[in-house]
Structure formats: C-alpha cells, structure tokens
Amino acid sequence: MAFCRNCGSQINDGTMICPKCGASQNMGGMPQQNYNNNGYNNGGYPNPNYNNGYDSGGIGWGILGFCIPLVGLILFLVWKDQKPLSAKAAGMGALISVIIGVVFYILAIIVGMGSYYYY
C-alpha cells in the first residue's frame, strides 16, 4: 500500500491518480514518497501538501493569542509546520496584543510625564 502525495489517503501501489482527491501520482521519474496517514513519509519528513482537515485557522486561536500572548507564541512555534493557518492566527493575535501593549505603555509614560510637569 502507498499513500497519496497530495492528500495522504491510502491508495494501491502503482495508482496513477488518487481516487479521493484526483491528484496525479506520477512524479516525473522520481521515486514516489510514501506518506502515512499522519502526513509523514518513511524518513519522518512531513508532506508539504498534506492537510489533515483540522487546520481551519479559526479566529478563536487569534483571540487566545491576543488574550495570552505567550500561549499564542508557543502555539505558533509548535504548529507552524503541521497547522499553518491556525499557527498564523495564534501568532497574529499574540503580535497584535504585544504591539497594543507597547503603544499603551508608551502613552502611559507620555501622559505621566505630562502630568508631572503640569504640577
């Protein structure tokens, strides 16, 4: 048994077109990489075209990253290869949170210095 190089579904050896996604399995004379159901080949390298169906990149990960920037950064670093859409959402939430925090910190310093000189 082999695995589709596009979607990772199990197919018969020598199959030219995946019956699930319709992708051509011919690699132009190159040996076919056999990916398992987790999207990794025999050498442990991830299939760059594999999508496990769970990577929706939902706004929930962005909100979590915004509320807890450290968690957003960790999720971005852990998921950047397996779930790039969700990783981007969490990372962007964390980045936006940090930028807004720095802006408010600078404004607080400016207002504090202004009120100090006012009195």
Coordinates of N, CA, C and O in Angstrom, one line a residue:
M1 N 0.8 -1.2 0.0 CA 0.0 0.0 0.0 C 0.9 1.2 0.0 O 1.9 1.3 0.6
A2 N 0.4 2.3 -0.6 CA 1.1 3.6 -0.7 C 0.1 4.6 -0.2 O -1.1 4.4 0.1
F3 N 0.6 5.9 -0.2 CA -0.3 7.0 0.3 C -0.2 8.1 -0.8 O 0.9 8.3 -1.4
C4 N -1.3 8.8 -1.0 CA -1.4 9.9 -1.9 C -0.4 11.0 -1.5 O -0.4 11.4 -0.4
R5 N 0.4 11.5 -2.5 CA 1.3 12.5 -2.1 C 0.7 13.9 -2.0 O 1.3 14.8 -1.5
N6 N -0.6 14.0 -2.3 CA -1.3 15.2 -2.2 C -2.2 15.2 -0.9 O -2.1 16.2 -0.1
C7 N -3.0 14.2 -0.7 CA -4.0 14.3 0.5 C -3.6 13.3 1.6 O -4.2 13.3 2.6
G8 N -2.7 12.4 1.3 CA -2.2 11.4 2.3 C -3.1 10.2 2.5 O -2.9 9.4 3.4
S9 N -4.2 10.1 1.7 CA -5.1 8.9 1.8 C -4.4 7.6 1.3 O -3.5 7.7 0.4
Q10 N -4.8 6.5 1.8 CA -4.1 5.2 1.4 C -4.6 4.8 0.0 O -5.9 4.8 -0.3
I11 N -3.7 4.5 -0.9 CA -4.0 4.0 -2.2 C -3.2 2.8 -2.6 O -2.3 2.5 -1.9
N12 N -3.6 2.1 -3.6 CA -2.8 0.9 -4.1 C -1.5 1.3 -4.7 O -1.4 2.4 -5.3
D13 N -0.5 0.5 -4.6 CA 0.8 0.7 -5.2 C 0.5 0.8 -6.7 O -0.2 0.0 -7.3
G14 N 1.2 1.7 -7.4 CA 1.1 1.9 -8.8 C -0.1 2.7 -9.3 O -0.3 2.9 -10.5
T15 N -0.9 3.2 -8.4 CA -2.0 4.0 -8.8 C -1.5 5.3 -9.3 O -0.7 6.0 -8.8
M16 N -2.0 5.7 -10.5 CA -1.6 6.9 -11.2 C -2.3 8.2 -10.7 O -1.8 9.3 -10.7
I17 N -3.6 8.0 -10.3 CA -4.4 9.1 -9.9 C -5.2 8.7 -8.6 O -5.8 7.7 -8.5
C18 N -5.1 9.6 -7.6 CA -5.7 9.3 -6.3 C -7.3 9.3 -6.5 O -7.8 10.3 -7.0
P19 N -8.0 8.3 -6.1 CA -9.4 8.3 -6.2 C -10.1 9.3 -5.3 O -11.3 9.6 -5.5
K20 N -9.4 9.7 -4.2 CA -10.1 10.6 -3.3 C -10.0 12.1 -3.7 O -11.0 12.8 -3.7
C21 N -8.8 12.5 -4.1 CA -8.6 13.9 -4.4 C -8.3 14.2 -5.9 O -8.3 15.3 -6.4
G22 N -8.0 13.1 -6.7 CA -7.8 13.3 -8.1 C -6.4 13.7 -8.5 O -6.1 14.0 -9.6
A23 N -5.5 13.8 -7.5 CA -4.1 14.3 -7.8 C -3.3 13.2 -8.5 O -3.4 12.0 -8.2
S24 N -2.5 13.6 -9.5 CA -1.6 12.7 -10.2 C -0.5 12.2 -9.3 O 0.1 13.0 -8.5
Q25 N -0.2 10.9 -9.4 CA 0.8 10.3 -8.5 C 2.1 10.2 -9.2 O 3.1 9.8 -8.7
N26 N 2.2 10.6 -10.5 CA 3.4 10.5 -11.3 C 4.3 11.6 -10.9 O 3.9 12.8 -11.0
M27 N 5.5 11.3 -10.5 CA 6.5 12.3 -10.1 C 7.6 12.5 -11.1 O 8.7 12.9 -10.8
G28 N 7.3 12.3 -12.4 CA 8.3 12.5 -13.5 C 9.5 11.7 -13.3 O 10.6 12.2 -13.5
G29 N 9.4 10.4 -13.1 CA 10.5 9.5 -13.0 C 11.2 9.5 -11.6 O 12.0 8.7 -11.3
M30 N 10.7 10.4 -10.7 CA 11.3 10.4 -9.3 C 10.6 9.3 -8.5 O 9.4 9.0 -8.8
P31 N 11.3 8.7 -7.6 CA 10.6 7.7 -6.8 C 9.5 8.3 -5.9 O 9.7 9.4 -5.4
Q32 N 8.4 7.6 -5.8 CA 7.3 8.1 -5.1 C 7.5 8.1 -3.6 O 8.0 7.1 -3.1
Q33 N 7.2 9.2 -2.9 CA 7.3 9.2 -1.5 C 6.0 8.6 -0.9 O 5.0 9.0 -1.2
N34 N 6.2 7.7 0.0 CA 5.0 7.1 0.6 C 4.8 7.7 2.0 O 5.6 7.6 2.9
Y35 N 3.7 8.4 2.0 CA 3.3 9.1 3.3 C 2.2 8.3 4.0 O 1.4 7.8 3.4
N36 N 2.4 8.3 5.3 CA 1.4 7.6 6.1 C 0.2 8.5 6.4 O 0.1 9.6 5.9
N37 N -0.8 8.0 7.2 CA -2.0 8.8 7.4 C -1.8 10.0 8.3 O -2.7 10.8 8.4
N38 N -0.6 10.2 8.9 CA -0.3 11.4 9.6 C 0.4 12.4 8.8 O 0.8 13.5 9.2
G39 N 0.6 12.1 7.5 CA 1.2 13.1 6.6 C 2.8 13.1 6.6 O 3.4 14.0 6.2
Y40 N 3.4 12.0 7.1 CA 4.8 11.9 7.1 C 5.3 10.7 6.2 O 4.6 9.7 6.1
N41 N 6.4 10.9 5.6 CA 6.9 9.8 4.8 C 7.8 8.8 5.6 O 7.9 9.0 6.8
N42 N 8.4 7.8 5.0 CA 9.1 6.8 5.7 C 10.3 7.4 6.4 O 10.8 6.8 7.4
G43 N 10.9 8.5 5.9 CA 12.0 9.1 6.6 C 11.6 10.1 7.7 O 12.5 10.6 8.4
G44 N 10.3 10.2 8.0 CA 9.9 11.1 9.0 C 9.7 12.6 8.6 O 9.5 13.4 9.4
Y45 N 9.8 12.8 7.3 CA 9.6 14.2 6.8 C 8.2 14.5 6.5 O 7.5 13.6 5.9
P46 N 7.7 15.7 6.8 CA 6.2 15.9 6.6 C 6.0 16.1 5.1 O 6.8 16.6 4.3
N47 N 4.8 15.8 4.7 CA 4.3 16.0 3.3 C 3.8 17.5 3.3 O 2.9 17.9 4.0
P48 N 4.5 18.3 2.4 CA 4.1 19.7 2.4 C 2.7 20.0 1.9 O 2.1 21.0 2.1
N49 N 2.1 19.0 1.2 CA 0.7 19.2 0.6 C -0.3 18.5 1.5 O -1.5 18.5 1.1
Y50 N 0.1 18.0 2.6 CA -0.9 17.2 3.5 C -1.7 18.2 4.3 O -1.2 19.1 4.9
N51 N -3.0 18.0 4.2 CA -3.9 18.8 5.1 C -4.8 17.8 5.8 O -5.6 17.1 5.2
N52 N -4.7 17.8 7.1 CA -5.4 16.8 7.9 C -6.9 17.2 8.1 O -7.6 16.4 8.7
G53 N -7.4 18.3 7.6 CA -8.7 18.7 7.7 C -9.1 19.4 9.0 O -10.2 19.9 9.2
Y54 N -8.1 19.5 9.9 CA -8.4 20.2 11.2 C -7.8 21.5 11.3 O -7.9 22.2 12.3
D55 N -7.1 22.0 10.2 CA -6.5 23.3 10.2 C -7.4 24.3 9.6 O -7.4 24.6 8.4
S56 N -8.3 24.9 10.4 CA -9.2 25.9 9.9 C -8.7 27.3 10.0 O -9.2 28.2 9.4
G57 N -7.7 27.5 10.9 CA -7.2 28.9 11.1 C -8.3 29.8 11.7 O -8.3 31.0 11.4
G58 N -9.1 29.2 12.6 CA -10.2 30.0 13.2 C -9.8 31.2 14.0 O -8.7 31.2 14.5
I59 N -10.7 32.1 14.2 CA -10.5 33.3 14.9 C -10.3 33.0 16.4 O -9.7 33.8 17.1
G60 N -10.7 31.9 16.9 CA -10.6 31.5 18.3 C -9.1 31.4 18.7 O -8.8 31.8 19.8
W61 N -8.3 30.9 17.8 CA -6.8 30.9 18.1 C -6.2 32.3 18.1 O -5.3 32.5 18.9
G62 N -6.7 33.2 17.3 CA -6.3 34.5 17.3 C -6.7 35.2 18.6 O -5.9 36.0 19.2
I63 N -7.9 35.0 19.0 CA -8.3 35.6 20.3 C -7.5 35.0 21.5 O -7.1 35.8 22.4
L64 N -7.3 33.7 21.5 CA -6.5 33.2 22.5 C -5.1 33.8 22.5 O -4.5 34.1 23.6
G65 N -4.5 33.9 21.3 CA -3.1 34.5 21.2 C -3.1 36.0 21.7 O -2.2 36.5 22.3
F66 N -4.3 36.7 21.4 CA -4.4 38.1 21.8 C -4.5 38.2 23.3 O -3.8 39.0 24.0
C67 N -5.3 37.3 23.9 CA -5.5 37.4 25.4 C -4.3 36.9 26.2 O -4.0 37.4 27.3
I68 N -3.6 35.9 25.7 CA -2.5 35.3 26.3 C -1.4 35.2 25.3 O -1.2 34.2 24.6
P69 N -0.6 36.3 25.1 CA 0.4 36.3 24.0 C 1.5 35.2 24.1 O 1.9 34.7 23.1
L70 N 1.8 34.8 25.3 CA 2.8 33.7 25.4 C 2.3 32.4 24.8 O 3.0 31.7 24.1
V71 N 1.0 32.1 25.1 CA 0.4 30.9 24.6 C 0.3 31.0 23.0 O 0.6 30.1 22.3
G72 N 0.0 32.2 22.5 CA -0.1 32.4 21.1 C 1.3 32.2 20.4 O 1.4 31.6 19.4
L73 N 2.4 32.7 21.0 CA 3.7 32.4 20.5 C 4.1 31.0 20.5 O 4.6 30.4 19.6
I74 N 3.8 30.3 21.6 CA 4.1 28.9 21.7 C 3.3 28.1 20.7 O 3.9 27.2 20.0
L75 N 2.0 28.4 20.5 CA 1.2 27.7 19.5 C 1.8 27.9 18.1 O 1.8 27.0 17.3
F76 N 2.2 29.2 17.8 CA 2.7 29.5 16.5 C 4.0 28.6 16.3 O 4.1 28.1 15.2
L77 N 4.9 28.6 17.3 CA 6.1 27.8 17.1 C 5.9 26.3 16.9 O 6.5 25.6 16.2
V78 N 4.9 25.8 17.7 CA 4.6 24.3 17.6 C 3.9 24.0 16.4 O 4.1 22.9 15.8
W79 N 2.9 24.8 15.9 CA 2.0 24.4 14.8 C 2.5 24.9 13.5 O 1.8 24.7 12.5
K80 N 3.6 25.7 13.4 CA 3.9 26.3 12.1 C 4.0 25.4 10.9 O 3.8 25.8 9.8
D81 N 4.4 24.1 11.2 CA 4.5 23.1 10.1 C 3.3 22.3 9.9 O 2.9 21.9 8.8
Q82 N 2.7 21.9 11.1 CA 1.5 21.0 11.0 C 0.2 21.7 10.7 O -0.6 21.2 10.0
K83 N 0.0 22.9 11.3 CA -1.2 23.6 11.1 C -0.9 25.1 10.8 O -1.0 25.9 11.7
P84 N -0.5 25.4 9.6 CA 0.0 26.7 9.3 C -1.1 27.8 9.5 O -0.8 28.9 9.9
L85 N -2.3 27.5 9.2 CA -3.4 28.5 9.3 C -3.7 28.8 10.7 O -3.8 30.0 11.1
S86 N -3.8 27.8 11.6 CA -4.1 28.0 13.0 C -2.8 28.7 13.7 O -3.0 29.5 14.5
A87 N -1.6 28.3 13.2 CA -0.4 28.9 13.8 C -0.4 30.4 13.5 O 0.0 31.2 14.3
K88 N -0.7 30.7 12.2 CA -0.7 32.1 11.8 C -1.7 32.9 12.6 O -1.4 34.1 13.1
A89 N -2.9 32.4 12.9 CA -3.9 33.1 13.6 C -3.5 33.3 15.1 O -3.6 34.4 15.6
A90 N -2.9 32.3 15.7 CA -2.4 32.4 17.1 C -1.3 33.4 17.2 O -1.2 34.3 18.1
G91 N -0.3 33.3 16.2 CA 0.8 34.2 16.2 C 0.4 35.7 15.9 O 0.9 36.6 16.5
M92 N -0.5 35.9 15.0 CA -1.0 37.3 14.7 C -1.7 37.9 15.9 O -1.5 39.0 16.3
G93 N -2.5 37.0 16.6 CA -3.2 37.5 17.9 C -2.2 37.9 18.9 O -2.3 39.0 19.5
A94 N -1.1 37.1 19.1 CA -0.1 37.5 20.0 C 0.7 38.7 19.6 O 1.0 39.6 20.5
L95 N 1.0 38.8 18.3 CA 1.7 40.0 17.9 C 0.9 41.3 18.0 O 1.4 42.3 18.5
I96 N -0.4 41.2 17.7 CA -1.2 42.4 17.8 C -1.3 42.8 19.3 O -1.3 44.0 19.7
S97 N -1.5 41.8 20.2 CA -1.6 42.1 21.6 C -0.3 42.8 22.1 O -0.4 43.8 22.9
V98 N 0.9 42.3 21.7 CA 2.1 42.9 22.2 C 2.3 44.3 21.6 O 2.7 45.2 22.4
I99 N 1.9 44.6 20.4 CA 2.0 45.9 19.8 C 1.1 46.9 20.5 O 1.5 48.0 20.9
I100 N -0.2 46.5 20.8 CA -1.1 47.3 21.5 C -0.6 47.6 22.9 O -0.7 48.7 23.4
G101 N 0.0 46.6 23.6 CA 0.5 46.8 24.9 C 1.7 47.8 24.9 O 1.8 48.6 25.8
V102 N 2.6 47.7 23.9 CA 3.7 48.6 23.9 C 3.2 50.1 23.6 O 3.7 51.0 24.2
V103 N 2.2 50.2 22.7 CA 1.6 51.5 22.5 C 1.0 52.1 23.7 O 1.2 53.3 24.1
F104 N 0.2 51.3 24.5 CA -0.4 51.8 25.7 C 0.7 52.2 26.8 O 0.5 53.1 27.5
Y105 N 1.8 51.4 26.8 CA 2.8 51.7 27.8 C 3.5 53.0 27.4 O 3.8 53.8 28.3
I106 N 3.8 53.2 26.1 CA 4.4 54.5 25.7 C 3.4 55.7 26.0 O 3.9 56.7 26.5
L107 N 2.2 55.5 25.7 CA 1.2 56.6 26.0 C 1.1 56.8 27.5 O 1.0 58.0 28.0
A108 N 1.2 55.8 28.4 CA 1.1 56.0 29.8 C 2.4 56.8 30.3 O 2.3 57.6 31.2
I109 N 3.5 56.5 29.7 CA 4.7 57.2 30.1 C 4.6 58.7 29.7 O 4.9 59.6 30.4
I110 N 4.1 58.9 28.4 CA 3.9 60.3 28.0 C 2.9 61.1 28.8 O 3.2 62.2 29.2
V111 N 1.8 60.5 29.1 CA 0.8 61.1 30.0 C 1.3 61.3 31.4 O 1.1 62.4 32.0
G112 N 2.1 60.4 31.9 CA 2.7 60.5 33.2 C 3.7 61.6 33.3 O 3.7 62.4 34.3
M113 N 4.5 61.7 32.3 CA 5.5 62.8 32.2 C 4.8 64.2 32.1 O 5.2 65.2 32.7
G114 N 3.7 64.2 31.3 CA 3.0 65.5 31.1 C 2.3 65.9 32.3 O 2.3 67.1 32.6
S115 N 1.8 65.0 33.1 CA 1.1 65.4 34.3 C 2.1 65.8 35.4 O 1.9 66.6 36.3
Y116 N 3.3 65.3 35.3 CA 4.4 65.6 36.3 C 4.8 67.1 36.1 O 5.0 67.8 37.0
Y117 N 5.0 67.4 34.8 CA 5.4 68.8 34.5 C 4.3 69.8 34.7 O 4.5 71.0 34.8
Y118 N 3.0 69.4 34.6 CA 1.9 70.3 34.8 C 1.8 70.8 36.2 O 1.4 71.9 36.4
Y119 N 2.1 70.0 37.2 CA 2.0 70.4 38.6 C 3.3 71.0 39.0 O 4.0 71.3 39.5

